[in-house]
Short mmCIF file of C-alpha atoms and ligand atoms in Angstrom, two decimals:
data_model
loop_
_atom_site.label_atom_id
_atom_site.label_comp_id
_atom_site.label_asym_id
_atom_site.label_seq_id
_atom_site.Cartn_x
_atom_site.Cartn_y
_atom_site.Cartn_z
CA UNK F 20 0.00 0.00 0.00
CA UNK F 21 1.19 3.47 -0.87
CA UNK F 22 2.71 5.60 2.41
CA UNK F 23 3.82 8.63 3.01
CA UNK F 24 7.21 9.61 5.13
CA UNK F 25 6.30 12.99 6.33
CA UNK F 26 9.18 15.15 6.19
CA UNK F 27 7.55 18.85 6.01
CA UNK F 28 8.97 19.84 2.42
CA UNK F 29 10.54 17.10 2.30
CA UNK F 30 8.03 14.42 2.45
CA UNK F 31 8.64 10.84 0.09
CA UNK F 32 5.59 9.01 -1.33
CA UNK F 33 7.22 5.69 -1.48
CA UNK F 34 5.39 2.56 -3.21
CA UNK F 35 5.98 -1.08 -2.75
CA UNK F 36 4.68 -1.14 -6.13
CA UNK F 37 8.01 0.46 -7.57
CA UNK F 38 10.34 -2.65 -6.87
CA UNK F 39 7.90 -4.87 -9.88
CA UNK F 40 7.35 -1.02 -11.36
CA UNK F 41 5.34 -2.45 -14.72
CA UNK F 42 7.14 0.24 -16.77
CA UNK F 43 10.34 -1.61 -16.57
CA UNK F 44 13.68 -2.55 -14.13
CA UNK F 45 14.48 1.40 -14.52
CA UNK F 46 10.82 2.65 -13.76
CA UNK F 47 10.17 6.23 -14.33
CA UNK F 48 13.64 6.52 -13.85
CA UNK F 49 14.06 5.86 -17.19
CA UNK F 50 13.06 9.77 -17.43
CA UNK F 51 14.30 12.06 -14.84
CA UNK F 52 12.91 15.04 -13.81
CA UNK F 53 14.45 18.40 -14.06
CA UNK F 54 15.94 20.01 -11.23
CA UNK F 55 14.88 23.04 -10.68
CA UNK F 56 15.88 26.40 -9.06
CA UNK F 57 13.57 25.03 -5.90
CA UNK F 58 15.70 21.74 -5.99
CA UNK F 59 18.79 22.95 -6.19
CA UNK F 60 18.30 25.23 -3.47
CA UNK F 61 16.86 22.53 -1.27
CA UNK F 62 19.83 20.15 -2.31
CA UNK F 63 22.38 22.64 -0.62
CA UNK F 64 20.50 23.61 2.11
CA UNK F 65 20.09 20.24 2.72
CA UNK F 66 24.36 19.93 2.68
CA UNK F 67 24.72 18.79 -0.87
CA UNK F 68 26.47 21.64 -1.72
CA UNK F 69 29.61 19.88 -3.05
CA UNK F 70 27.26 17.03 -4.40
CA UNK F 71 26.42 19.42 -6.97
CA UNK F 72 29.44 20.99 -7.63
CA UNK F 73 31.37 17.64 -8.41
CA UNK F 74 28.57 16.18 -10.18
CA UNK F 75 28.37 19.11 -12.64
CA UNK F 76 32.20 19.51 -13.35
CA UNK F 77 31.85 15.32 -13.98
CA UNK F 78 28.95 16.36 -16.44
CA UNK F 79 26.31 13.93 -14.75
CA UNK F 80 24.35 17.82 -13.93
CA UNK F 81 24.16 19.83 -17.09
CA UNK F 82 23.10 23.43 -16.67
CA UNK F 83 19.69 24.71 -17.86
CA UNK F 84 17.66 28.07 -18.31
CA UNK F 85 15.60 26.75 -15.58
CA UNK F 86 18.57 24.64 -13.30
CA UNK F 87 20.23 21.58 -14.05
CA UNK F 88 19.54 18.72 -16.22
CA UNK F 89 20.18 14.99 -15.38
CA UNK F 90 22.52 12.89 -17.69
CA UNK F 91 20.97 10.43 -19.24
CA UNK F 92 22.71 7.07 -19.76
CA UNK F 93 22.27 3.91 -21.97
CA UNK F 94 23.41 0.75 -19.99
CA UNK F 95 22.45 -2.57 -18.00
CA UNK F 96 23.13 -2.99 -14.90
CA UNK F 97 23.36 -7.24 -15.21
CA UNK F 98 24.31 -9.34 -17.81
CA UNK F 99 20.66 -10.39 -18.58
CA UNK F 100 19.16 -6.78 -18.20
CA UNK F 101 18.76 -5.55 -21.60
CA UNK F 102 20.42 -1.41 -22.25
CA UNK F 103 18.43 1.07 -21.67
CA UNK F 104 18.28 4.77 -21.21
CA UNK F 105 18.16 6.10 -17.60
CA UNK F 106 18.83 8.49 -14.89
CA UNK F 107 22.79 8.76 -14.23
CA UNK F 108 22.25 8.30 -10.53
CA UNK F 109 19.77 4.83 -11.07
CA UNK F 110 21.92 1.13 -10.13
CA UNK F 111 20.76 -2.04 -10.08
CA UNK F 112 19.14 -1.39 -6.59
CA UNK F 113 17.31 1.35 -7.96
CA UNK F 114 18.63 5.37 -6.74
CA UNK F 115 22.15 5.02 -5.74
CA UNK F 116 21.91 8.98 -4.11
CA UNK F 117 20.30 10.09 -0.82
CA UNK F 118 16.89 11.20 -0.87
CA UNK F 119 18.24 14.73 0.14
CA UNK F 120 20.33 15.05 -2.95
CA UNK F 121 17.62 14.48 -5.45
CA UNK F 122 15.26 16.71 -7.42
CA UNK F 123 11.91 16.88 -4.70
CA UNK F 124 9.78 15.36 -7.62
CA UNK F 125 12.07 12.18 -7.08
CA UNK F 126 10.67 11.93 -3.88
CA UNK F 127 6.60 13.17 -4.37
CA UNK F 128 5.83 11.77 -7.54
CA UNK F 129 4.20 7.72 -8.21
CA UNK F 130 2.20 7.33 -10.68
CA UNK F 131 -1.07 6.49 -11.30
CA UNK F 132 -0.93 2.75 -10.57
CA UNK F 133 -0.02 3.10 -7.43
CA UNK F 134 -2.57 5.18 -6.04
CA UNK F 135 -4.85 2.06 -7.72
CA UNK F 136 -2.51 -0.72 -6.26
CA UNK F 137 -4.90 -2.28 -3.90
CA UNK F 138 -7.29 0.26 -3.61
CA UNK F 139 -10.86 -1.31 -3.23
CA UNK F 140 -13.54 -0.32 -5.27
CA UNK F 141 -15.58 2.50 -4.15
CA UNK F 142 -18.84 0.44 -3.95
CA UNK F 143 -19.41 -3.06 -3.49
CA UNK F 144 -21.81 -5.19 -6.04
CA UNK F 145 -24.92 -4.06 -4.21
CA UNK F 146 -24.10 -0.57 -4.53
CA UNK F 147 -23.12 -0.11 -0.83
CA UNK F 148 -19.98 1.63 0.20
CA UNK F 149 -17.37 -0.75 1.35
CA UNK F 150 -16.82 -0.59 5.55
CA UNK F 151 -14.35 -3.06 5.48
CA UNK F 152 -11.22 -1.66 7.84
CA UNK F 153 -8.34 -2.73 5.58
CA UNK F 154 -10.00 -1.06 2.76
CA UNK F 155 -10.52 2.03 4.67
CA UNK F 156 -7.19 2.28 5.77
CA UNK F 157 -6.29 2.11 1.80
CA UNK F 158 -8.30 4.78 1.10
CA UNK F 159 -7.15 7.19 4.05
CA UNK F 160 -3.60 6.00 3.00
CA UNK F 161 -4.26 6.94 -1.07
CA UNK F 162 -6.26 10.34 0.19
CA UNK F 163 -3.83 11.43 2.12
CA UNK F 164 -0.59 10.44 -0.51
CA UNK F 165 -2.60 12.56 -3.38
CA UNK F 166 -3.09 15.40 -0.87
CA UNK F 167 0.81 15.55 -0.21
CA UNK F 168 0.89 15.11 -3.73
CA UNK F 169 -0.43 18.15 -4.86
CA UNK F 170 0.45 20.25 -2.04
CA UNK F 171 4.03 19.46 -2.58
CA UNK F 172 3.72 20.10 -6.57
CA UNK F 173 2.39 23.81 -5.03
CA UNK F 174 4.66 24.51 -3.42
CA UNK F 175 7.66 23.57 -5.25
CA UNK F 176 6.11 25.57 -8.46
CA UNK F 177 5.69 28.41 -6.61
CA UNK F 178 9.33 28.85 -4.99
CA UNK F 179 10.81 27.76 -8.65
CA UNK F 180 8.61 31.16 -10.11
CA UNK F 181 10.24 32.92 -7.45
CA UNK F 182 13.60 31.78 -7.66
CA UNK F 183 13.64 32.21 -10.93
CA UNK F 184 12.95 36.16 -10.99
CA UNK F 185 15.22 36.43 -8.24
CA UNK F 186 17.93 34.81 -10.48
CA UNK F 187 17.04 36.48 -13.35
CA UNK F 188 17.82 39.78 -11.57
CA UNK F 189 20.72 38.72 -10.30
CA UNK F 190 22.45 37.27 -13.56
CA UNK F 191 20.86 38.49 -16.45
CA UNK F 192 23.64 36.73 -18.20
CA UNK F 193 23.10 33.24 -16.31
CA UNK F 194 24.54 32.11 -12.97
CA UNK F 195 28.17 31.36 -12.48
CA UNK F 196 27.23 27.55 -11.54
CA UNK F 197 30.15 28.00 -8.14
CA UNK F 198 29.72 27.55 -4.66
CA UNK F 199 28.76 31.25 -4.03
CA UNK F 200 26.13 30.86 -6.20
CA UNK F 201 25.11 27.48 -5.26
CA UNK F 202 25.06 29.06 -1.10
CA UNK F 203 22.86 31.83 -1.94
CA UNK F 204 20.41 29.48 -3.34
CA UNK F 205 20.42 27.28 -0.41
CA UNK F 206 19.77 30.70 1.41
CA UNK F 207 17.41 32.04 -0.53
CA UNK F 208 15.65 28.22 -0.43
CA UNK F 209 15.58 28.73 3.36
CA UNK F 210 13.93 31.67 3.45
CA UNK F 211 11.45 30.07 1.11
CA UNK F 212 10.90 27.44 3.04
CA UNK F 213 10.53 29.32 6.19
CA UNK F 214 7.81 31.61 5.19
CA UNK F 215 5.57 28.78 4.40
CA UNK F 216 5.30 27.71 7.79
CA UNK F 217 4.43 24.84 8.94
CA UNK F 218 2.61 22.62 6.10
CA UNK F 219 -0.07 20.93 8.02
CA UNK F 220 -0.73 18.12 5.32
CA UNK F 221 2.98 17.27 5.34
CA UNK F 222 3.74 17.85 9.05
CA UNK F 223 6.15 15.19 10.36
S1 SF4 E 309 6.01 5.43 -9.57
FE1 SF4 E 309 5.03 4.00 -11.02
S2 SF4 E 309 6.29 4.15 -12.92
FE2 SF4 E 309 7.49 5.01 -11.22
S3 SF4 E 309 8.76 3.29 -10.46
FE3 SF4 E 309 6.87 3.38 -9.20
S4 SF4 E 309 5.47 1.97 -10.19
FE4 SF4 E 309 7.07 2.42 -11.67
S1 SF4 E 310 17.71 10.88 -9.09
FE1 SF4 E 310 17.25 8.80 -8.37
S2 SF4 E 310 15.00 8.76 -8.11
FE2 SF4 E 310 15.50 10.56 -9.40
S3 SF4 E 310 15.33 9.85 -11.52
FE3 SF4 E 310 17.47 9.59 -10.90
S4 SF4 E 310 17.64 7.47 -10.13
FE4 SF4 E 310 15.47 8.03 -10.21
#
């Protein structure tokens, strides 16, 4: 059943349905998400500061107009895997990088078949709603995941707007991708992240 590690900002949806993902071995890992100005700025002020840095001299981050792009690689991870594209970071265990250091839609996002994993159906045969505890406890479980769901997908658009005309003033010409730049985006991230106050859906 789908759960929900509440973590303020933070917060993971996590899935027992993404170790047999039906998509594949590299599930939607095969296609990773962009990380933003919001995600970047969480990523340092969560220490990765020097994550970043290395990764994007090694080219495995690739600056964007809107942050940093994951490398995509073509590989297998066993003999008997067949190649396929994928996120840099993905092994044959699935991420191979602390939650902290990824782009927050790493950690908010399933897709739809996991809200459906399990779920009951909404009415029985007769027509009558289902009272059954286990199935109630599925629903509360998928209600509240698509609530953090959307409140996180808020949120995290609304800092990267911000961020962005921040940035924008800042370097009309682009950022300078070093650790002073990298800092005040943690910063900035903070101060985000503190004027939100406390987010009651995603309260830990
Ligand atoms: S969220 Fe869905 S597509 Fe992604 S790994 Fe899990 S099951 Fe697969
Ligand atoms: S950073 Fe990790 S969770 Fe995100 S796409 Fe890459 S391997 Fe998947």
């Amino acid at each position: 059943m789908i759960h929900l590690e509440l973590l303020g900002a933070h917060t993971r949806l996590l899935s027992p349905l993404c170790a047999r993902c039906p998509q594949g071995s590299a599930g939607c890992c095969f296609s990773p998400p962009p990380v933003d100005w919001s995600d970047i700025g969480r990523i340092v002020a969560l220490g990765g500061r020097d994550f970043l840095l290395a990764r994007i001299a090694a080219g495995h981050l690739q600056p964007t107009a809107s942050g940093l792009r994951i490398l995509r690689v073509r590989r297998r991870e066993r003999p008997t895997d067949r190649r396929q594209n994928k996120c840099v970071f993905h092994g044959a265990e699935g991420c191979t990088i602390d939650h902290t250091l990824r782009p927050a839609t790493c950690n908010y996002y399933v897709c739809e078949d996991t809200f459906q994993e399990r779920a009951p159906p909404r009415e029985d045969v007769q027509g009558e709603a289902s009272t059954a505890s286990g199935d109630e406890a599925v629903v509360a479980a998928v209600t509240a995941a698509r609530r953090a769901h959307a409140a996180l997908h808020t949120l995290y658009t609304r800092w990267d707007e911000a961020l962005a005309v921040r940035i924008a003033a800042g370097w009309p010409e682009g950022p300078p991708w070093d650790a002073a730049f990298l800092d005040w985006l943690g910063e900035e991230q903070r101060h985000l992240e503190a004027q939100a106050g406390p987010l009651e859906a995603l309260r830990p």
